[in-house]
Tab-separated table of C-alpha atoms and ligand atoms in Angstrom:
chain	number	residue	atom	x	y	z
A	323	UNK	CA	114.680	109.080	132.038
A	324	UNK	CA	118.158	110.722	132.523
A	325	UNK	CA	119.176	112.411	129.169
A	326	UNK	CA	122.419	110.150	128.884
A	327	UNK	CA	119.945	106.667	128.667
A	328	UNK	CA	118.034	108.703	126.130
A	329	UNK	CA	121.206	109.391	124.128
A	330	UNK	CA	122.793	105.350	124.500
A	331	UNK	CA	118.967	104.349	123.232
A	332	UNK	CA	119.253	106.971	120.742
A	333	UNK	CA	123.005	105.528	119.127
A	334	UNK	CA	121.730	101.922	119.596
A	335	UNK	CA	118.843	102.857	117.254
A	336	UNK	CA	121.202	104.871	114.748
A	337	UNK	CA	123.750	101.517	114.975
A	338	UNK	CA	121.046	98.875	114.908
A	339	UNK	CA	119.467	100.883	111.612
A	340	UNK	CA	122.294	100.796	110.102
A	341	UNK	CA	123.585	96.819	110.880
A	342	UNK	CA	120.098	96.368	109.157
A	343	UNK	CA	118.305	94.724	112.304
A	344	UNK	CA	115.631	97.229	112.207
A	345	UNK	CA	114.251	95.794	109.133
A	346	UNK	CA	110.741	95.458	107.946
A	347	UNK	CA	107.921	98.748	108.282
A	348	UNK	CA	110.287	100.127	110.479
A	349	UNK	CA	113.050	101.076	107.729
A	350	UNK	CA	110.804	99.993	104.015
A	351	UNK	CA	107.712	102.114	104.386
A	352	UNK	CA	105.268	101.158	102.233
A	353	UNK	CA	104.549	103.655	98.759
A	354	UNK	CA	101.572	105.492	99.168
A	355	UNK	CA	100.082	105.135	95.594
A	356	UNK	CA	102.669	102.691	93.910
A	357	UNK	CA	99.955	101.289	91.957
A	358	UNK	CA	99.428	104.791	89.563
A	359	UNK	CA	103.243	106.235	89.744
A	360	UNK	CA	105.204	103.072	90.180
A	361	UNK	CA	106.198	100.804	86.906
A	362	UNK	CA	103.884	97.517	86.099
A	363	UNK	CA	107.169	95.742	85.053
A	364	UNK	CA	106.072	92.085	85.035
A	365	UNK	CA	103.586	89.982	86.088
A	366	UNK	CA	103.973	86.233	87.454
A	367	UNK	CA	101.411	83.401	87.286
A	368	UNK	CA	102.238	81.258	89.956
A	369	UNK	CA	99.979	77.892	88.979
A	370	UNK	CA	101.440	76.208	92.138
A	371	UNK	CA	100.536	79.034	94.811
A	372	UNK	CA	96.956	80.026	92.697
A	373	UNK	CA	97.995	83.718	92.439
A	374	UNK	CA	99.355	86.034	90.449
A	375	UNK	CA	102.167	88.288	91.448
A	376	UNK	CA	102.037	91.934	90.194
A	377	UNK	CA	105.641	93.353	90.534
A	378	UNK	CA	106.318	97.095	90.337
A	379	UNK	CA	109.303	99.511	90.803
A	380	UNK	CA	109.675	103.439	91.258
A	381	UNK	CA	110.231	105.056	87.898
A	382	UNK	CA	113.276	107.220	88.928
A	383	UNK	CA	115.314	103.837	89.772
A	384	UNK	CA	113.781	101.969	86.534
A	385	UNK	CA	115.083	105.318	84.310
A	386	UNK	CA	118.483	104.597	86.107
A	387	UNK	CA	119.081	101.405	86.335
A	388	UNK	CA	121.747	99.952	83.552
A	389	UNK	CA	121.832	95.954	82.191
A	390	UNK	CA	124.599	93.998	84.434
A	391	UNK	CA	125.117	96.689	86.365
A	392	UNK	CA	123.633	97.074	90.227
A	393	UNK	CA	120.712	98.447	90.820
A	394	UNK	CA	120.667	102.587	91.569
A	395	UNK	CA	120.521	103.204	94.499
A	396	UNK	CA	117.009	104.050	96.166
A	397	UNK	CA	115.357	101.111	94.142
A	398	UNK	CA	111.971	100.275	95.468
A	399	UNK	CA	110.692	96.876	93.809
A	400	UNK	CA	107.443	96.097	95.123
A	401	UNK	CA	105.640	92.412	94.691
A	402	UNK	CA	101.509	92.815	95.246
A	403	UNK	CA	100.407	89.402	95.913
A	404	UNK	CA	96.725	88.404	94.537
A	405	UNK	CA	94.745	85.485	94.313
A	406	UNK	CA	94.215	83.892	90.522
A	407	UNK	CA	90.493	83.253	89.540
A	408	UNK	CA	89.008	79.814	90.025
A	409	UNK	CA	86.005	78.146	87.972
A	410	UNK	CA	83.409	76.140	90.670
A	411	UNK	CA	85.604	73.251	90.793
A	412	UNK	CA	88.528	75.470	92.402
A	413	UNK	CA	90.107	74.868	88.901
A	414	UNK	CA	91.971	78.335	87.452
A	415	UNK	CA	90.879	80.498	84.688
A	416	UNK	CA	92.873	81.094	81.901
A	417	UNK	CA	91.510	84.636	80.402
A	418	UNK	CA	91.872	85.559	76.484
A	419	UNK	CA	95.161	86.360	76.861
A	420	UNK	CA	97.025	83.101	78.231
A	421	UNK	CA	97.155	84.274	81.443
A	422	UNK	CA	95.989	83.664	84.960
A	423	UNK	CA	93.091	86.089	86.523
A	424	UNK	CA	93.949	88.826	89.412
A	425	UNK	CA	91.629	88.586	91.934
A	426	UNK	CA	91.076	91.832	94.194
A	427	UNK	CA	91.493	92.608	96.659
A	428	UNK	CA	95.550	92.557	97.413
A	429	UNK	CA	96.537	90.174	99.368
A	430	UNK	CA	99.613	90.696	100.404
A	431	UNK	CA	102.319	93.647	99.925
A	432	UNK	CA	106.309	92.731	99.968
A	433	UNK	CA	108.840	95.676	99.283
A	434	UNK	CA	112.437	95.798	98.899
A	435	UNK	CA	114.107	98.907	99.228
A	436	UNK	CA	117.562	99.555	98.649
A	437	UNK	CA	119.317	102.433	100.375
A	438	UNK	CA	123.338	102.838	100.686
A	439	UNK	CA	123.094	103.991	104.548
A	440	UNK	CA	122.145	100.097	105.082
A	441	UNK	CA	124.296	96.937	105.643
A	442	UNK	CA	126.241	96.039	102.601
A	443	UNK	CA	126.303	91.933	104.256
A	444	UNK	CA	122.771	92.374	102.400
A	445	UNK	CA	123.955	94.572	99.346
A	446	UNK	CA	121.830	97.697	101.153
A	447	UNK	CA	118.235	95.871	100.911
A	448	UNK	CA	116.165	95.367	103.279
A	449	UNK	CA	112.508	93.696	103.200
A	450	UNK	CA	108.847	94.644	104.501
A	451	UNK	CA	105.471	92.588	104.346
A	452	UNK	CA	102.271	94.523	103.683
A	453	UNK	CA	98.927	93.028	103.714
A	454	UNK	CA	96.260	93.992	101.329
A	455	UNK	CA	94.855	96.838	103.733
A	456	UNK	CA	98.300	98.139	103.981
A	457	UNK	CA	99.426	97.938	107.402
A	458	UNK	CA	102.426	96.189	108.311
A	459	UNK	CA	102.188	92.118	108.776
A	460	UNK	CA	101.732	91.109	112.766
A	461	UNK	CA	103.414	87.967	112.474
A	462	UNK	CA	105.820	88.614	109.902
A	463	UNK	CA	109.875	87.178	110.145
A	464	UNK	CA	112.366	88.987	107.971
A	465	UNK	CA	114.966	86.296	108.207
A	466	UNK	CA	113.344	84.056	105.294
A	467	UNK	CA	113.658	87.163	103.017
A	468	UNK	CA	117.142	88.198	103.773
A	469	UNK	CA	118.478	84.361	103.303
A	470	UNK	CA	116.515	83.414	100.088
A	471	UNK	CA	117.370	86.551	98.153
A	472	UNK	CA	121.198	85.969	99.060
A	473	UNK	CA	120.234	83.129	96.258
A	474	UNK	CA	120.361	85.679	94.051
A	475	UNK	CA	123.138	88.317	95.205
A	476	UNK	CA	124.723	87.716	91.510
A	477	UNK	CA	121.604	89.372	90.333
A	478	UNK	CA	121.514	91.847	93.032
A	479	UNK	CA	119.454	90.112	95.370
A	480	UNK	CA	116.505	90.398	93.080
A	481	UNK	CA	114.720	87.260	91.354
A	482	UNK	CA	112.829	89.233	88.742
A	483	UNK	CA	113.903	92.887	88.040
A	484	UNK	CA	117.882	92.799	87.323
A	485	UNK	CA	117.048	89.702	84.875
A	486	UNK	CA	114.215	91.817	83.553
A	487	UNK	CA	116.634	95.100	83.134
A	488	UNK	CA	119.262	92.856	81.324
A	489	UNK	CA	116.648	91.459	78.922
A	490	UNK	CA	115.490	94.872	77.874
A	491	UNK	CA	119.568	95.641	77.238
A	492	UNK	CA	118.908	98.893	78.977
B	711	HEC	C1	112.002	80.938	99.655
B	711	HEC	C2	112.447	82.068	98.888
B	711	HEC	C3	111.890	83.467	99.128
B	711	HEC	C4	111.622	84.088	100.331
B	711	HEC	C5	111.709	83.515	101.723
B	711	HEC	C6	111.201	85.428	99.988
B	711	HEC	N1	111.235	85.635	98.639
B	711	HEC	FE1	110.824	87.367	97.669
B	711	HEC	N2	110.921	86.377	95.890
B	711	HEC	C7	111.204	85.034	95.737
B	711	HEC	C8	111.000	84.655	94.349
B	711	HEC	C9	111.234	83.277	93.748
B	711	HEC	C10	110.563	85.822	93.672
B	711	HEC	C11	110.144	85.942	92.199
B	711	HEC	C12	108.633	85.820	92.064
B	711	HEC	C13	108.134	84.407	91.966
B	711	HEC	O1	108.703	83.599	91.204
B	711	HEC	O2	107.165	84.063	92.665
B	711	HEC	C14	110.565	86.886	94.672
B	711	HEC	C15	110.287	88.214	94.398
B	711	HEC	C16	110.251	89.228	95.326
B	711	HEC	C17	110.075	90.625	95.013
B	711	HEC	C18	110.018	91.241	93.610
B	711	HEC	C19	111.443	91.599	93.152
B	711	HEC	C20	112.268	90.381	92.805
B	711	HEC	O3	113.230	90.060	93.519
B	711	HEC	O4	111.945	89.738	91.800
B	711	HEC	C21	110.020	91.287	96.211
B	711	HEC	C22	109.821	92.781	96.421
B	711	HEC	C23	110.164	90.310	97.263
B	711	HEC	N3	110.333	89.068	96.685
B	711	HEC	C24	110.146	90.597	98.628
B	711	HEC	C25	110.234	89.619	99.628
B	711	HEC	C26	110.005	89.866	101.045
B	711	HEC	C27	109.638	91.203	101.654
B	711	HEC	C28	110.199	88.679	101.687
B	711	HEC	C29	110.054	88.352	103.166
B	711	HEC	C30	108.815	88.732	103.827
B	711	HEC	C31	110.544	87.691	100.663
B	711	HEC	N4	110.548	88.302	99.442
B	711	HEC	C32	110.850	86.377	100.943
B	711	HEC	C33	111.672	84.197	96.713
B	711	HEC	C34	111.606	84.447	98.065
């Protein structure tokens, strides 16, 4: 290939990282570890779906980040995806606490990352979808994502974590 394809290919990838169409594995890499260094911040029974959703964030961002304010930039919110624990019947367990059982193994991995080099249409986040193994989703579309967390662009595109940073008046 002549060198001055290699450089057009090269811009287009710069320009089409930046306009945020690279999204998914390809620009939110998935944490190695998350589960020991990230932050537990809140878990989710979802009675209607049968799981429980774990969600996590880096520590550095959670130190930063300030009630009603956006979120610092480099946030990494992380929602690990498990299946709740069913009696015979395919009824669910409630355990001592209240709460719905986590099955393992993971089922699925979604990340948001947040990073200021990326399009601002989306407030700088873009999306990836992990399953349980860790490699990236085959079949996985990142439109859904970007439009359903526009819901909450008030809350910096976020449906748990700025809500849960404003409760704790932080
Ligand atoms: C139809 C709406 C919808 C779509 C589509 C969607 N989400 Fe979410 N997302 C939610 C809701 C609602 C929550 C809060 C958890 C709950 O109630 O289940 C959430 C929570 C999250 C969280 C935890 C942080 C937060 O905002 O609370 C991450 C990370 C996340 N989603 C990533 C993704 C990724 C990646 C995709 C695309 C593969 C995606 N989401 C698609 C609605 C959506």
């Amino acid at each position: 290939m002549r060198a001055r394809t290699i450089g057009l290919m090269a811009s287009f990838i710069v320009a089409a990282s930046l306009t945020g169409l690279l999204a998914g594995p390809a620009e939110v890499a998935l944490p190695q570890n998350y589960q020991a260094t990230f932050n537990n911040y809140l878990d989710v029974d979802r009675y209607d779906r049968k799981r429980v959703r774990k969600m996590y964030v880096n520590r550095a961002a959670h130190d930063a980040a300030k009630a009603g304010g956006d979120l610092p930039d480099g946030t990494v919110l992380i929602m690990e995806d498990h299946d709740a624990k069913t009696d015979a019947d395919g009824n669910l367990v409630v355990g001592p606490d209240g709460r719905l059982i986590a099955l393992e193994p993971v089922k699925h991995v979604f990340v948001m990352e947040k990073n200021s080099a990326w399009s601002t249409d989306n407030g700088n986040w873009d999306y990836a979808w992990y399953q349980g193994d860790g490699s990236p989703r085959p079949d996985a579309k990142y439109a859904g994502c970007f439009s359903c967390h526009a819901n909450r662009a008030e809350r910096d595109f976020t449906f748990t974590y700025w809500k849960f940073v404003s409760d704790q008046q932080k």
